[in-house]
């Protein structure tokens, strides 16, 4: 734990993993959401016996298959990166972090991958009810994958269920239940899964809008548009509600992330009237906002669900960190002494006394003379404390704007889905071609929201890979800069190829649309069957 990695290698490792995750997360949300939309369509088919819903399930299933195959390809490399580029991190938390990832691979991913094949090739080999069960298992498997991955991520955000062992120099389990039911992981899982439902809804609604604008397969387009719009309203309300709950948890577990998300530099002594920054231009050097537009009386109830909870500003959080940094330095010096002689009980006792602040001492190594904490004395301690305290705050500008872009996209989609559902249920959607065009061109919004949400979560965790325990700058592998540049270019080229293939195939098969069938004529003549009538019309549901 004494060796520090070349800072350029650390930054390149961070960039490579960030790009890998951002690429992969272009595929994940659609998989999470589209599986449940497929299950819903197929449920209607099994319950009503209407063949049109089987056609819908099979058509949207083809687009799901393209996305699923490329998503798997981009996800596999991420797990390898933990071993190749983050060896110190893997050594430090491998016992804990590897467990949920192993369960994900053995249980959820195995189930999802197995039943995907059955779902596509089992239409004529299984009864409708049995096939429906398989489709639900695919949906369940994809979302269980997300659960276990976010449980692993939850330990990085709010380490629960583990403690540091000075004998092995690794984190070890104290509670598997604590790991699984980490509030951060559970809230983020629900938030992320529902964000996937929003993505699936927007995808189906946008493509259906294209068909309605081009008068292609109105029978399928009208039904798909209505189902996606209703699904979208429900899921967008859910994702906003769970996002609020997640923010409430962040306020307790990661106050530095919260302060950066809201660009709060000073602690407001009057929490009742504290303004919420709608717009701000954070200036890290000056530790203030060069410009801000705030709404008074909103900040405290919005973030804490109370009227009198004081929200600490960044300057106060830096001051609060300094005693922990001093304690952490003592813990790290004692840990080094204990490692040199495991019979040194005095060193072990000192380490145990300051153990909970060990990570802050680890963080101070970067600013200690010659990166040796033993050389921190009265003359240089104030400088080390000041620099380390400032390092505990994530990039405020990135955090503030990533969060707001995510939220803005979410509320825009809620309004869009609400109008889409209203027009569709009144059977007036085709009378609003401008709205259909807006729905079509809004298709990137859920991906934008998801990507900025991921940036908010992970940038806000900095400077830690394991919050409060392991700094990022010591977590990387000791590769050469040239190796990192070479591998980074390779990843960018490979993943860009995957994205290009995804876009080409998606556009190709989405533009082709569902194949015509013998149902097409009768459904079109009926104005799309049930989808062609107002939802409240008193008409019989003739089986197709």
PDB file of C-alpha atoms in Angstrom, residues 191-421:
ATOM      1  CA  UNK A 191     -34.311   3.968  -9.671  1.00  0.00           C
ATOM      2  CA  UNK A 192     -32.157   2.423 -12.412  1.00  0.00           C
ATOM      3  CA  UNK A 193     -34.632  -0.314 -13.330  1.00  0.00           C
ATOM      4  CA  UNK A 194     -37.489   2.141 -13.635  1.00  0.00           C
ATOM      5  CA  UNK A 195     -35.240   4.432 -15.682  1.00  0.00           C
ATOM      6  CA  UNK A 196     -34.924   1.458 -18.006  1.00  0.00           C
ATOM      7  CA  UNK A 197     -38.717   1.240 -18.231  1.00  0.00           C
ATOM      8  CA  UNK A 198     -38.747   4.920 -19.221  1.00  0.00           C
ATOM      9  CA  UNK A 199     -36.134   4.188 -21.891  1.00  0.00           C
ATOM     10  CA  UNK A 200     -38.111   1.262 -23.279  1.00  0.00           C
ATOM     11  CA  UNK A 201     -41.281   3.333 -23.294  1.00  0.00           C
ATOM     12  CA  UNK A 202     -39.665   6.225 -25.129  1.00  0.00           C
ATOM     13  CA  UNK A 203     -38.085   3.869 -27.668  1.00  0.00           C
ATOM     14  CA  UNK A 204     -41.387   2.132 -28.472  1.00  0.00           C
ATOM     15  CA  UNK A 205     -43.318   5.408 -28.500  1.00  0.00           C
ATOM     16  CA  UNK A 206     -40.817   7.187 -30.778  1.00  0.00           C
ATOM     17  CA  UNK A 207     -40.636   4.352 -33.301  1.00  0.00           C
ATOM     18  CA  UNK A 208     -44.429   4.027 -33.234  1.00  0.00           C
ATOM     19  CA  UNK A 209     -44.685   7.776 -33.874  1.00  0.00           C
ATOM     20  CA  UNK A 210     -42.533   7.249 -36.963  1.00  0.00           C
ATOM     21  CA  UNK A 211     -44.925   4.574 -38.226  1.00  0.00           C
ATOM     22  CA  UNK A 212     -47.927   6.812 -37.605  1.00  0.00           C
ATOM     23  CA  UNK A 213     -46.278   9.682 -39.461  1.00  0.00           C
ATOM     24  CA  UNK A 214     -45.462   7.403 -42.400  1.00  0.00           C
ATOM     25  CA  UNK A 215     -48.814   5.566 -42.222  1.00  0.00           C
ATOM     26  CA  UNK A 216     -47.113   2.211 -41.742  1.00  0.00           C
ATOM     27  CA  UNK A 217     -48.820  -0.617 -39.834  1.00  0.00           C
ATOM     28  CA  UNK A 218     -51.224   1.670 -37.966  1.00  0.00           C
ATOM     29  CA  UNK A 219     -52.716  -1.329 -36.217  1.00  0.00           C
ATOM     30  CA  UNK A 220     -49.461  -2.108 -34.443  1.00  0.00           C
ATOM     31  CA  UNK A 221     -48.308   1.509 -34.201  1.00  0.00           C
ATOM     32  CA  UNK A 222     -51.464   2.774 -32.463  1.00  0.00           C
ATOM     33  CA  UNK A 223     -51.449  -0.019 -29.911  1.00  0.00           C
ATOM     34  CA  UNK A 224     -47.719   0.243 -29.290  1.00  0.00           C
ATOM     35  CA  UNK A 225     -47.894   4.030 -28.952  1.00  0.00           C
ATOM     36  CA  UNK A 226     -50.713   3.848 -26.408  1.00  0.00           C
ATOM     37  CA  UNK A 227     -49.097   1.107 -24.351  1.00  0.00           C
ATOM     38  CA  UNK A 228     -45.726   2.907 -24.349  1.00  0.00           C
ATOM     39  CA  UNK A 229     -47.307   6.238 -23.415  1.00  0.00           C
ATOM     40  CA  UNK A 230     -49.138   4.775 -20.419  1.00  0.00           C
ATOM     41  CA  UNK A 231     -46.100   2.718 -19.434  1.00  0.00           C
ATOM     42  CA  UNK A 232     -44.025   5.893 -19.769  1.00  0.00           C
ATOM     43  CA  UNK A 233     -46.259   8.018 -17.528  1.00  0.00           C
ATOM     44  CA  UNK A 234     -46.194   5.439 -14.745  1.00  0.00           C
ATOM     45  CA  UNK A 235     -42.474   4.731 -14.971  1.00  0.00           C
ATOM     46  CA  UNK A 236     -41.458   8.409 -15.232  1.00  0.00           C
ATOM     47  CA  UNK A 237     -43.432   9.247 -12.090  1.00  0.00           C
ATOM     48  CA  UNK A 238     -41.711   6.292 -10.442  1.00  0.00           C
ATOM     49  CA  UNK A 239     -38.207   7.248 -11.508  1.00  0.00           C
ATOM     50  CA  UNK A 240     -38.668  10.836 -10.288  1.00  0.00           C
ATOM     51  CA  UNK A 241     -40.083   9.644  -6.952  1.00  0.00           C
ATOM     52  CA  UNK A 242     -37.273   7.143  -6.418  1.00  0.00           C
ATOM     53  CA  UNK A 243     -34.735   9.743  -7.514  1.00  0.00           C
ATOM     54  CA  UNK A 244     -35.972  11.951  -4.699  1.00  0.00           C
ATOM     55  CA  UNK A 245     -35.547   9.057  -2.242  1.00  0.00           C
ATOM     56  CA  UNK A 246     -32.040   8.413  -3.541  1.00  0.00           C
ATOM     57  CA  UNK A 247     -31.139  12.074  -3.038  1.00  0.00           C
ATOM     58  CA  UNK A 248     -32.391  11.818   0.543  1.00  0.00           C
ATOM     59  CA  UNK A 249     -30.030   8.876   1.146  1.00  0.00           C
ATOM     60  CA  UNK A 250     -27.120  10.741  -0.455  1.00  0.00           C
ATOM     61  CA  UNK A 251     -27.663  13.578   2.010  1.00  0.00           C
ATOM     62  CA  UNK A 252     -26.840  11.176   4.845  1.00  0.00           C
ATOM     63  CA  UNK A 253     -24.214   8.890   3.298  1.00  0.00           C
ATOM     64  CA  UNK A 254     -22.296  11.284   1.020  1.00  0.00           C
ATOM     65  CA  UNK A 255     -22.714  14.929   2.122  1.00  0.00           C
ATOM     66  CA  UNK A 256     -19.848  16.023  -0.153  1.00  0.00           C
ATOM     67  CA  UNK A 257     -21.720  14.665  -3.182  1.00  0.00           C
ATOM     68  CA  UNK A 258     -24.900  16.446  -2.147  1.00  0.00           C
ATOM     69  CA  UNK A 259     -23.117  19.772  -1.590  1.00  0.00           C
ATOM     70  CA  UNK A 260     -21.494  19.481  -5.028  1.00  0.00           C
ATOM     71  CA  UNK A 261     -24.785  18.505  -6.725  1.00  0.00           C
ATOM     72  CA  UNK A 262     -26.384  21.673  -5.359  1.00  0.00           C
ATOM     73  CA  UNK A 263     -23.261  23.911  -5.546  1.00  0.00           C
ATOM     74  CA  UNK A 264     -23.606  24.835  -1.864  1.00  0.00           C
ATOM     75  CA  UNK A 265     -20.396  26.512  -0.685  1.00  0.00           C
ATOM     76  CA  UNK A 266     -21.585  28.076   2.566  1.00  0.00           C
ATOM     77  CA  UNK A 267     -23.719  26.510   5.290  1.00  0.00           C
ATOM     78  CA  UNK A 268     -26.917  28.500   5.495  1.00  0.00           C
ATOM     79  CA  UNK A 269     -27.730  29.093   9.214  1.00  0.00           C
ATOM     80  CA  UNK A 270     -31.387  29.616   8.290  1.00  0.00           C
ATOM     81  CA  UNK A 271     -32.405  26.348   6.587  1.00  0.00           C
ATOM     82  CA  UNK A 272     -36.059  27.393   6.264  1.00  0.00           C
ATOM     83  CA  UNK A 273     -35.356  30.087   3.660  1.00  0.00           C
ATOM     84  CA  UNK A 274     -32.295  28.444   2.053  1.00  0.00           C
ATOM     85  CA  UNK A 275     -32.524  28.806  -1.743  1.00  0.00           C
ATOM     86  CA  UNK A 276     -32.303  25.919  -4.178  1.00  0.00           C
ATOM     87  CA  UNK A 277     -29.969  26.757  -7.064  1.00  0.00           C
ATOM     88  CA  UNK A 278     -31.862  26.405 -10.306  1.00  0.00           C
ATOM     89  CA  UNK A 279     -28.820  27.636 -12.240  1.00  0.00           C
ATOM     90  CA  UNK A 280     -25.269  28.196 -10.991  1.00  0.00           C
ATOM     91  CA  UNK A 281     -21.763  28.610 -12.390  1.00  0.00           C
ATOM     92  CA  UNK A 282     -19.518  27.059  -9.695  1.00  0.00           C
ATOM     93  CA  UNK A 283     -15.980  28.414  -9.336  1.00  0.00           C
ATOM     94  CA  UNK A 284     -13.826  25.877  -7.502  1.00  0.00           C
ATOM     95  CA  UNK A 285     -10.804  28.172  -7.129  1.00  0.00           C
ATOM     96  CA  UNK A 286     -12.786  31.028  -5.595  1.00  0.00           C
ATOM     97  CA  UNK A 287     -15.100  28.591  -3.739  1.00  0.00           C
ATOM     98  CA  UNK A 288     -18.234  30.410  -4.786  1.00  0.00           C
ATOM     99  CA  UNK A 289     -20.751  30.524  -7.624  1.00  0.00           C
ATOM    100  CA  UNK A 290     -19.898  33.198 -10.185  1.00  0.00           C
ATOM    101  CA  UNK A 291     -23.600  33.331 -10.997  1.00  0.00           C
ATOM    102  CA  UNK A 292     -26.578  31.669  -9.398  1.00  0.00           C
ATOM    103  CA  UNK A 293     -30.331  31.788  -9.689  1.00  0.00           C
ATOM    104  CA  UNK A 294     -31.960  30.322  -6.605  1.00  0.00           C
ATOM    105  CA  UNK A 295     -35.506  29.649  -5.441  1.00  0.00           C
ATOM    106  CA  UNK A 296     -35.858  30.448  -1.701  1.00  0.00           C
ATOM    107  CA  UNK A 297     -37.599  28.096   0.750  1.00  0.00           C
ATOM    108  CA  UNK A 298     -37.117  25.079  -1.545  1.00  0.00           C
ATOM    109  CA  UNK A 299     -33.664  23.617  -0.753  1.00  0.00           C
ATOM    110  CA  UNK A 300     -34.204  22.153   2.730  1.00  0.00           C
ATOM    111  CA  UNK A 301     -37.608  20.470   2.245  1.00  0.00           C
ATOM    112  CA  UNK A 302     -36.519  19.218  -1.191  1.00  0.00           C
ATOM    113  CA  UNK A 303     -33.319  17.556   0.020  1.00  0.00           C
ATOM    114  CA  UNK A 304     -34.072  16.611   3.624  1.00  0.00           C
ATOM    115  CA  UNK A 305     -37.896  16.330   3.681  1.00  0.00           C
ATOM    116  CA  UNK A 306     -37.871  18.653   6.695  1.00  0.00           C
ATOM    117  CA  UNK A 307     -37.882  22.397   7.312  1.00  0.00           C
ATOM    118  CA  UNK A 308     -35.073  22.777   9.826  1.00  0.00           C
ATOM    119  CA  UNK A 309     -32.274  20.376   8.865  1.00  0.00           C
ATOM    120  CA  UNK A 310     -29.049  22.274   8.252  1.00  0.00           C
ATOM    121  CA  UNK A 311     -27.306  21.277   5.020  1.00  0.00           C
ATOM    122  CA  UNK A 312     -23.534  21.692   5.335  1.00  0.00           C
ATOM    123  CA  UNK A 313     -21.751  23.642   2.616  1.00  0.00           C
ATOM    124  CA  UNK A 314     -18.521  22.637   0.935  1.00  0.00           C
ATOM    125  CA  UNK A 315     -16.339  24.953   3.054  1.00  0.00           C
ATOM    126  CA  UNK A 316     -17.721  23.460   6.270  1.00  0.00           C
ATOM    127  CA  UNK A 317     -17.327  19.926   4.972  1.00  0.00           C
ATOM    128  CA  UNK A 318     -13.669  20.635   4.240  1.00  0.00           C
ATOM    129  CA  UNK A 319     -13.175  21.867   7.805  1.00  0.00           C
ATOM    130  CA  UNK A 320     -15.055  18.846   9.176  1.00  0.00           C
ATOM    131  CA  UNK A 321     -12.702  16.555   7.244  1.00  0.00           C
ATOM    132  CA  UNK A 322      -9.495  17.920   8.821  1.00  0.00           C
ATOM    133  CA  UNK A 323      -9.809  16.119  12.208  1.00  0.00           C
ATOM    134  CA  UNK A 324     -10.527  12.899  10.320  1.00  0.00           C
ATOM    135  CA  UNK A 325      -7.437  13.454   8.167  1.00  0.00           C
ATOM    136  CA  UNK A 326      -5.267  13.915  11.271  1.00  0.00           C
ATOM    137  CA  UNK A 327      -6.702  10.743  12.784  1.00  0.00           C
ATOM    138  CA  UNK A 328      -6.244   8.940   9.475  1.00  0.00           C
ATOM    139  CA  UNK A 329      -2.570   9.868   9.344  1.00  0.00           C
ATOM    140  CA  UNK A 330      -2.109   8.346  12.819  1.00  0.00           C
ATOM    141  CA  UNK A 331      -3.978   5.217  11.694  1.00  0.00           C
ATOM    142  CA  UNK A 332      -1.837   4.787   8.580  1.00  0.00           C
ATOM    143  CA  UNK A 333       1.445   5.282  10.463  1.00  0.00           C
ATOM    144  CA  UNK A 334       0.323   2.743  13.081  1.00  0.00           C
ATOM    145  CA  UNK A 335      -0.792   0.314  10.353  1.00  0.00           C
ATOM    146  CA  UNK A 336       2.628   0.511   8.710  1.00  0.00           C
ATOM    147  CA  UNK A 337       4.315  -0.196  12.037  1.00  0.00           C
ATOM    148  CA  UNK A 338       2.020  -3.151  12.689  1.00  0.00           C
ATOM    149  CA  UNK A 339       2.730  -4.588   9.249  1.00  0.00           C
ATOM    150  CA  UNK A 340       6.455  -4.400   9.937  1.00  0.00           C
ATOM    151  CA  UNK A 341       5.979  -6.264  13.233  1.00  0.00           C
ATOM    152  CA  UNK A 342       2.735  -8.115  13.916  1.00  0.00           C
ATOM    153  CA  UNK A 343       3.775  -8.377  17.575  1.00  0.00           C
ATOM    154  CA  UNK A 344       3.554  -4.595  17.939  1.00  0.00           C
ATOM    155  CA  UNK A 345       0.350  -4.520  19.976  1.00  0.00           C
ATOM    156  CA  UNK A 346       0.697  -0.806  20.698  1.00  0.00           C
ATOM    157  CA  UNK A 347       0.637  -0.032  16.970  1.00  0.00           C
ATOM    158  CA  UNK A 348      -2.397  -2.274  16.505  1.00  0.00           C
ATOM    159  CA  UNK A 349      -4.187  -0.545  19.378  1.00  0.00           C
ATOM    160  CA  UNK A 350      -3.443   2.879  17.875  1.00  0.00           C
ATOM    161  CA  UNK A 351      -4.695   1.717  14.495  1.00  0.00           C
ATOM    162  CA  UNK A 352      -7.923   0.383  16.002  1.00  0.00           C
ATOM    163  CA  UNK A 353      -8.447   3.701  17.767  1.00  0.00           C
ATOM    164  CA  UNK A 354      -8.354   5.645  14.491  1.00  0.00           C
ATOM    165  CA  UNK A 355      -9.383   2.883  12.083  1.00  0.00           C
ATOM    166  CA  UNK A 356     -12.613   4.489  10.878  1.00  0.00           C
ATOM    167  CA  UNK A 357     -10.601   7.440   9.526  1.00  0.00           C
ATOM    168  CA  UNK A 358      -7.946   5.313   7.836  1.00  0.00           C
ATOM    169  CA  UNK A 359      -9.097   6.286   4.358  1.00  0.00           C
ATOM    170  CA  UNK A 360      -8.557   9.968   5.048  1.00  0.00           C
ATOM    171  CA  UNK A 361      -4.950   9.235   6.047  1.00  0.00           C
ATOM    172  CA  UNK A 362      -4.594   7.222   2.861  1.00  0.00           C
ATOM    173  CA  UNK A 363      -5.881  10.247   0.935  1.00  0.00           C
ATOM    174  CA  UNK A 364      -3.289  12.496   2.640  1.00  0.00           C
ATOM    175  CA  UNK A 365      -0.365  10.450   1.261  1.00  0.00           C
ATOM    176  CA  UNK A 366      -0.625  12.294  -2.041  1.00  0.00           C
ATOM    177  CA  UNK A 367       0.147  15.592  -0.308  1.00  0.00           C
ATOM    178  CA  UNK A 368       2.677  14.405   2.310  1.00  0.00           C
ATOM    179  CA  UNK A 369       6.398  15.237   1.811  1.00  0.00           C
ATOM    180  CA  UNK A 370       7.807  12.541  -0.494  1.00  0.00           C
ATOM    181  CA  UNK A 371       4.361  10.902  -0.112  1.00  0.00           C
ATOM    182  CA  UNK A 372       5.524   9.648   3.287  1.00  0.00           C
ATOM    183  CA  UNK A 373       3.068  10.278   6.120  1.00  0.00           C
ATOM    184  CA  UNK A 374       5.865   9.840   8.679  1.00  0.00           C
ATOM    185  CA  UNK A 375       7.321  13.120   7.369  1.00  0.00           C
ATOM    186  CA  UNK A 376       4.183  15.084   8.211  1.00  0.00           C
ATOM    187  CA  UNK A 377       5.091  17.316  11.155  1.00  0.00           C
ATOM    188  CA  UNK A 378       3.935  20.539  12.787  1.00  0.00           C
ATOM    189  CA  UNK A 379       5.536  22.641  10.060  1.00  0.00           C
ATOM    190  CA  UNK A 380       3.779  21.043   7.100  1.00  0.00           C
ATOM    191  CA  UNK A 381       0.662  19.612   8.755  1.00  0.00           C
ATOM    192  CA  UNK A 382      -1.578  22.649   8.032  1.00  0.00           C
ATOM    193  CA  UNK A 383      -0.690  22.531   4.334  1.00  0.00           C
ATOM    194  CA  UNK A 384      -1.299  18.760   4.135  1.00  0.00           C
ATOM    195  CA  UNK A 385      -4.619  19.109   5.933  1.00  0.00           C
ATOM    196  CA  UNK A 386      -5.743  21.966   3.707  1.00  0.00           C
ATOM    197  CA  UNK A 387      -4.856  20.221   0.428  1.00  0.00           C
ATOM    198  CA  UNK A 388      -6.314  16.878   1.530  1.00  0.00           C
ATOM    199  CA  UNK A 389      -9.529  18.500   2.756  1.00  0.00           C
ATOM    200  CA  UNK A 390     -10.030  20.212  -0.603  1.00  0.00           C
ATOM    201  CA  UNK A 391      -9.417  16.859  -2.333  1.00  0.00           C
ATOM    202  CA  UNK A 392     -12.403  15.326  -0.507  1.00  0.00           C
ATOM    203  CA  UNK A 393     -14.789  17.419  -2.656  1.00  0.00           C
ATOM    204  CA  UNK A 394     -15.749  16.115  -6.133  1.00  0.00           C
ATOM    205  CA  UNK A 395     -15.755  18.271  -9.253  1.00  0.00           C
ATOM    206  CA  UNK A 396     -18.588  20.685  -8.410  1.00  0.00           C
ATOM    207  CA  UNK A 397     -19.186  21.989 -11.920  1.00  0.00           C
ATOM    208  CA  UNK A 398     -19.577  18.495 -13.409  1.00  0.00           C
ATOM    209  CA  UNK A 399     -21.741  17.327 -10.515  1.00  0.00           C
ATOM    210  CA  UNK A 400     -24.069  20.315 -10.560  1.00  0.00           C
ATOM    211  CA  UNK A 401     -24.774  20.297 -14.292  1.00  0.00           C
ATOM    212  CA  UNK A 402     -24.882  16.511 -14.783  1.00  0.00           C
ATOM    213  CA  UNK A 403     -27.560  16.310 -12.105  1.00  0.00           C
ATOM    214  CA  UNK A 404     -29.622  19.137 -13.573  1.00  0.00           C
ATOM    215  CA  UNK A 405     -29.481  17.822 -17.127  1.00  0.00           C
ATOM    216  CA  UNK A 406     -30.696  14.444 -15.850  1.00  0.00           C
ATOM    217  CA  UNK A 407     -33.566  16.043 -13.940  1.00  0.00           C
ATOM    218  CA  UNK A 408     -34.535  18.346 -16.823  1.00  0.00           C
ATOM    219  CA  UNK A 409     -34.695  15.416 -19.236  1.00  0.00           C
ATOM    220  CA  UNK A 410     -36.811  13.456 -16.738  1.00  0.00           C
ATOM    221  CA  UNK A 411     -39.428  16.163 -16.268  1.00  0.00           C
ATOM    222  CA  UNK A 412     -39.603  16.857 -20.017  1.00  0.00           C
ATOM    223  CA  UNK A 413     -40.303  13.169 -20.638  1.00  0.00           C
ATOM    224  CA  UNK A 414     -43.009  13.139 -17.955  1.00  0.00           C
ATOM    225  CA  UNK A 415     -44.848  15.971 -19.738  1.00  0.00           C
ATOM    226  CA  UNK A 416     -44.332  14.286 -23.114  1.00  0.00           C
ATOM    227  CA  UNK A 417     -45.668  10.924 -21.905  1.00  0.00           C
ATOM    228  CA  UNK A 418     -48.637  12.616 -20.213  1.00  0.00           C
ATOM    229  CA  UNK A 419     -49.715  14.380 -23.412  1.00  0.00           C
ATOM    230  CA  UNK A 420     -49.047  11.234 -25.443  1.00  0.00           C
ATOM    231  CA  UNK A 421     -51.265   9.170 -23.155  1.00  0.00           C
TER     232      UNK A 421
END
